[in-house]
Tab-separated table of C-alpha atoms in Angstrom:
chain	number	residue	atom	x	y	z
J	1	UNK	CA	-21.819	-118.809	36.536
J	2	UNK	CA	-20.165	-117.232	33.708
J	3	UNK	CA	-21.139	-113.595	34.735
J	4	UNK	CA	-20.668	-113.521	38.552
J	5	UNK	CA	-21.537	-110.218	39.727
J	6	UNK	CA	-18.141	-109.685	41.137
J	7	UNK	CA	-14.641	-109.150	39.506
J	8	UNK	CA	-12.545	-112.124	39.944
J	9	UNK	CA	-9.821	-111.219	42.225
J	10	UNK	CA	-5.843	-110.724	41.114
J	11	UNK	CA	-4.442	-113.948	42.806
J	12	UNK	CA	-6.561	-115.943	40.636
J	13	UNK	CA	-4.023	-118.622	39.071
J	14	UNK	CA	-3.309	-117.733	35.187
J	15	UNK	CA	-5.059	-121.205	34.438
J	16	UNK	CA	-8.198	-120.004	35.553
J	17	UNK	CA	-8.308	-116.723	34.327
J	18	UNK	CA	-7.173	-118.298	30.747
J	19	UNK	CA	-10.363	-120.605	31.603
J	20	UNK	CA	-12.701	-117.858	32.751
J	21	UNK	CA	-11.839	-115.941	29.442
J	22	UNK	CA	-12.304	-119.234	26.831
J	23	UNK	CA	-16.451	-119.773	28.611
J	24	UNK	CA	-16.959	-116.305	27.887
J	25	UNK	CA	-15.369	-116.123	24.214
J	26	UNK	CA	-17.936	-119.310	23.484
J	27	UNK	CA	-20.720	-117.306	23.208
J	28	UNK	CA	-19.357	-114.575	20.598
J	29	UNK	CA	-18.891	-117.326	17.813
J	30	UNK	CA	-17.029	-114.932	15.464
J	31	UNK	CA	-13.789	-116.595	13.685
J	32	UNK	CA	-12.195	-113.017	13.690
J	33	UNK	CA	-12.824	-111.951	17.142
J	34	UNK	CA	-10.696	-115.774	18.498
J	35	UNK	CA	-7.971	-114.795	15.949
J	36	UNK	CA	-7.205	-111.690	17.338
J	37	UNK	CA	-7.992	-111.595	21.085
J	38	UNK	CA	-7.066	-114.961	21.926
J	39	UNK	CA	-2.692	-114.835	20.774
J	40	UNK	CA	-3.171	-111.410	23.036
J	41	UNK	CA	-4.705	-112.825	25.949
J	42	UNK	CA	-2.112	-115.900	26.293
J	43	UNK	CA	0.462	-113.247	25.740
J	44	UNK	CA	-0.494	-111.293	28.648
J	45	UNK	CA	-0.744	-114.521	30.824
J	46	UNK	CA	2.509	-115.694	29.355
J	47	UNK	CA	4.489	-113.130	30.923
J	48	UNK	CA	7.604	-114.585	32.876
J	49	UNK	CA	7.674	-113.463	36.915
J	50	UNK	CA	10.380	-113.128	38.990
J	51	UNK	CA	12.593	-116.514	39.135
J	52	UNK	CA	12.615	-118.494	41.875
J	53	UNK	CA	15.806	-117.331	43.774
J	54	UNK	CA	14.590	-113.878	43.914
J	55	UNK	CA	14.022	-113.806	47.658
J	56	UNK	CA	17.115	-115.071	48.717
J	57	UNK	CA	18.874	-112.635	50.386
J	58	UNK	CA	22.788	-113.409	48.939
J	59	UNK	CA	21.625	-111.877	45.761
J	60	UNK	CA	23.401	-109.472	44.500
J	61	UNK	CA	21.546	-105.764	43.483
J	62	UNK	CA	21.291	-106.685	40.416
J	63	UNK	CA	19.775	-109.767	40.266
J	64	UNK	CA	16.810	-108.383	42.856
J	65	UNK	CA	16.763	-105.588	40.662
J	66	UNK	CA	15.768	-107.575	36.898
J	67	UNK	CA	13.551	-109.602	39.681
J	68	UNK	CA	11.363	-106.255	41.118
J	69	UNK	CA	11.260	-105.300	37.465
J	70	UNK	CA	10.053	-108.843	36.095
J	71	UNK	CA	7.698	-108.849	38.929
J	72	UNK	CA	6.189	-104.999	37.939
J	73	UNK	CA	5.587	-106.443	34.485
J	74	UNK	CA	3.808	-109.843	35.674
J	75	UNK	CA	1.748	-107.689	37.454
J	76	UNK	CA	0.916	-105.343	35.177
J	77	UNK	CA	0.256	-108.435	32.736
J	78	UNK	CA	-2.183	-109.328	34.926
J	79	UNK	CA	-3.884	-106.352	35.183
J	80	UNK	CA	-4.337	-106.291	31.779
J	81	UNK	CA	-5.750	-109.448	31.714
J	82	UNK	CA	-8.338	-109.094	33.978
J	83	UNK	CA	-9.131	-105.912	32.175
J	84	UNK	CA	-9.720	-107.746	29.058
J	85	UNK	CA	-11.576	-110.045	30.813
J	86	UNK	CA	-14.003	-107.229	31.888
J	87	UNK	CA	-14.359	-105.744	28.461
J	88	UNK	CA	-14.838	-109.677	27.486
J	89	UNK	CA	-17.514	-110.243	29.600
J	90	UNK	CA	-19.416	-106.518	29.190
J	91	UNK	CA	-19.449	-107.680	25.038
J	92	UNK	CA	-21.086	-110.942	26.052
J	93	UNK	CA	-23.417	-109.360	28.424
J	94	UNK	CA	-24.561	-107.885	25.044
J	95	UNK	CA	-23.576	-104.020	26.431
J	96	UNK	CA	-23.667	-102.084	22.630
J	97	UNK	CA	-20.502	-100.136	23.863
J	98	UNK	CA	-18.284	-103.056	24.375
J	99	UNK	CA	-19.686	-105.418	21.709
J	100	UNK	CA	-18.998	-102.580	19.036
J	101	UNK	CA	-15.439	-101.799	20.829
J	102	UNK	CA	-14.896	-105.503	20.051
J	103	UNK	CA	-15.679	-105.770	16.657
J	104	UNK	CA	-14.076	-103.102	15.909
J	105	UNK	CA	-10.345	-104.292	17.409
J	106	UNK	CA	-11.146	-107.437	15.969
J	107	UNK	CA	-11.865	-106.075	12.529
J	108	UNK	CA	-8.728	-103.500	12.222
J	109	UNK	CA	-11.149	-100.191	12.680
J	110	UNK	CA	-9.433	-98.952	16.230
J	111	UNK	CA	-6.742	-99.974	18.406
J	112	UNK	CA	-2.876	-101.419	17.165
J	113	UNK	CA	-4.153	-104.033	14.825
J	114	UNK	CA	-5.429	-100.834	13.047
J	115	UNK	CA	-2.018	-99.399	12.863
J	116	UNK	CA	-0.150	-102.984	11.908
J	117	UNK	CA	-2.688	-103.081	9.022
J	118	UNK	CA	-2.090	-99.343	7.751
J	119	UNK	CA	1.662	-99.955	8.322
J	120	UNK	CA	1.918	-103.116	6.346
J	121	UNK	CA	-0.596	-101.968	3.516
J	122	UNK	CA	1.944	-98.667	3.243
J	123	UNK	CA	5.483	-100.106	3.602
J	124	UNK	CA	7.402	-100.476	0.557
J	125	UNK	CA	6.976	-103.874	-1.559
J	126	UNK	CA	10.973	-104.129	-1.789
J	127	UNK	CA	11.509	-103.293	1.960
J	128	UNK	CA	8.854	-106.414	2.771
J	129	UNK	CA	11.283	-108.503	1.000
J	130	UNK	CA	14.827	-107.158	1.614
J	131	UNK	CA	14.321	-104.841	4.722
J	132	UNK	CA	15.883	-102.308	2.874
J	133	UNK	CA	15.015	-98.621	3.750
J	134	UNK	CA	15.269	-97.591	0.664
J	135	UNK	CA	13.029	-99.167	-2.250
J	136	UNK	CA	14.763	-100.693	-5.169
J	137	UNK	CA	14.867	-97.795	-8.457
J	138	UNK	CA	12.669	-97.851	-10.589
J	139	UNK	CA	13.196	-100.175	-13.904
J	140	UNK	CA	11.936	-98.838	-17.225
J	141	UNK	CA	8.814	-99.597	-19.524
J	142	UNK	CA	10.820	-99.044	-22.524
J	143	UNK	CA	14.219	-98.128	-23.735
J	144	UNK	CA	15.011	-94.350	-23.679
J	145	UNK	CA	14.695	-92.661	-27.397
J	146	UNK	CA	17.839	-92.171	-29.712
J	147	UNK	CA	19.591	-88.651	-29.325
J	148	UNK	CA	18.270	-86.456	-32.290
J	149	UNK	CA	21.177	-86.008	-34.797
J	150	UNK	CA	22.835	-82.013	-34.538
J	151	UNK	CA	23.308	-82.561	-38.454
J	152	UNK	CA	19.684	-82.801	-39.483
J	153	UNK	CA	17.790	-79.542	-38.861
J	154	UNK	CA	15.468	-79.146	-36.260
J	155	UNK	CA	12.802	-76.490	-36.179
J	156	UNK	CA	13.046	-73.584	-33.779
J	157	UNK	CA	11.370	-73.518	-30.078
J	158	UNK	CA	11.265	-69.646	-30.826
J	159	UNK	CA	10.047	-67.493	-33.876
J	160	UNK	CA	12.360	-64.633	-34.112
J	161	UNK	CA	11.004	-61.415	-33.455
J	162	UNK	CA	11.507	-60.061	-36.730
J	163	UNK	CA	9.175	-62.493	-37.997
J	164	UNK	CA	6.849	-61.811	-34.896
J	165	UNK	CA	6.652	-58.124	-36.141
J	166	UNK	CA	6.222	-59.047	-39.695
J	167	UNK	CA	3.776	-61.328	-39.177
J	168	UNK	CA	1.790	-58.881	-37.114
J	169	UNK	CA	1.997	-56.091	-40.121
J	170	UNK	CA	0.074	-58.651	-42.395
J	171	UNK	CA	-2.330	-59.164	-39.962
J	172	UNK	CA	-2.949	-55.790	-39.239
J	173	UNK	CA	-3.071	-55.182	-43.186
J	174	UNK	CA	-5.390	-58.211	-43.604
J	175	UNK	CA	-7.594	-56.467	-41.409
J	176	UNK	CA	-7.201	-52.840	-42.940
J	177	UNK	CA	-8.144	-54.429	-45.950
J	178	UNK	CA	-11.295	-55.635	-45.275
J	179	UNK	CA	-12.840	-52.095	-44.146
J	180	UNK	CA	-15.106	-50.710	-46.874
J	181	UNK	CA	-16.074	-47.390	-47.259
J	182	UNK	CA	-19.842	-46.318	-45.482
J	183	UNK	CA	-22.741	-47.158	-47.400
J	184	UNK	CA	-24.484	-44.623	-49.348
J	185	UNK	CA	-28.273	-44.488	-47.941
J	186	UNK	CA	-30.661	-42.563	-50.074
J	187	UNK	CA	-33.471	-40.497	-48.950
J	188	UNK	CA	-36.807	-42.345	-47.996
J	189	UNK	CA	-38.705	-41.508	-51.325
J	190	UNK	CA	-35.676	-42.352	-53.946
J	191	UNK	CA	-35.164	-45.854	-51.486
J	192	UNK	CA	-39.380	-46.476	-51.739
J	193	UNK	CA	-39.139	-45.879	-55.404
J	194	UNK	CA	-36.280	-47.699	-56.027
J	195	UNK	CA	-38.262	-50.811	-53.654
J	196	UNK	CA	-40.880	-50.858	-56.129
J	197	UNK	CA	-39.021	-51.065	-58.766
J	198	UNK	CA	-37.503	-54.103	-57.238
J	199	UNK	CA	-40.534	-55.987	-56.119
J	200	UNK	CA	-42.030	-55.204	-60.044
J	201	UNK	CA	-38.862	-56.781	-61.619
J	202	UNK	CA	-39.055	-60.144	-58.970
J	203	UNK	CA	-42.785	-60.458	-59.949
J	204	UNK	CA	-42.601	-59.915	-63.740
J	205	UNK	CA	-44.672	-56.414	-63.746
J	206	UNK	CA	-42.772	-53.818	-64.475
J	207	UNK	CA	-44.430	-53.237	-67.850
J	208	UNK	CA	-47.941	-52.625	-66.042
């Protein structure tokens, strides 16, 4: 009964389609999934028609012409409707394409509801409040510091170059000072003679 194998057909009364579409949202018992389809489906069936003296013919062109469009959007409402209804009744019939399409409108991961969330989350916390395009300055942590006083001396941004340059000549002269001349290497006999000698003086045998 609540999955008839045929569409229900557009001249179905709003009442029952609003019916048709409560039996089927029984069976998804998710709170999210009522929160968010159900203000959208009464929405759709909420939309006004055409009033009453539409038809008659002493209407002026205006008035039939707000009537053809009010009519266009009732039916285009309706269309809607039944469309949800479809997708509404695919979910139930457990089909893993709709049931996840659901969800995920439901949830905030596809459709507008996506969009209202990302737009609320990244408007401005004073244009929430005061509608204002512009969001209020900025108020500071902490006072600003004191201007420095021009009488006490600062120290320079910049060393001179004069000092630059004589700062380099000590370096270089630091450096020139620390080359020593080469070391004088004996031949190999007077260096294996003067070895022993050594290794007789660290052992205490030079006398032997």
């Amino acid at each position: 009964m609540l999955l008839p194998p045929r569409l229900p057909p557009p001249s179905l009364p709003r009442a029952k389609v609003y019916r048709l579409f409560l039996q089927h949202l029984r069976f998804l018992p998710d709170p999210q999934v009522w929160i968010t389809t159900v203000p959208k489906f009464r929405k759709l069936l909420e939309t006004p028609g055409p009033s009453p003296s539409g038809s008659n013919p002493a209407d002026n062109d205006g008035t039939r012409k707000v009537n053809e469009i009010r009519k266009w959007r009732r039916e285009k409402a309706m269309k809607k409707a039944h469309k949800e209804l479809n997708k509404l009744r695919a979910a139930v019939a457990c089909h893993p394409h709709a049931l996840a399409r659901l969800l995920e409108e439901s949830y905030g991961q596809r459709g507008n509801l996506r969009w209202q969330r990302l737009q609320e989350i990244s408007a401005p916390y004073g244009s929430i409040l005061s509608q204002d395009p512009l969001p209020p300055p900025l108020m500071p942590l902490r006072p600003p510091p004191p201007p420095p006083d021009e009488s006490q001396p600062r120290a320079r941004k910049r060393m001179p170059a004069c000092r630059l340059r004589k700062q380099a000549q000590r370096l270089v002269q630091r450096d020139w000072n620390g080359v020593q001349p080469p070391i004088y290497l004996p031949p190999s006999s007077e260096t294996k003679d003067g070895i022993d000698k050594e290794k007789r003086t660290m052992t205490g045998a030079k006398n032997i």
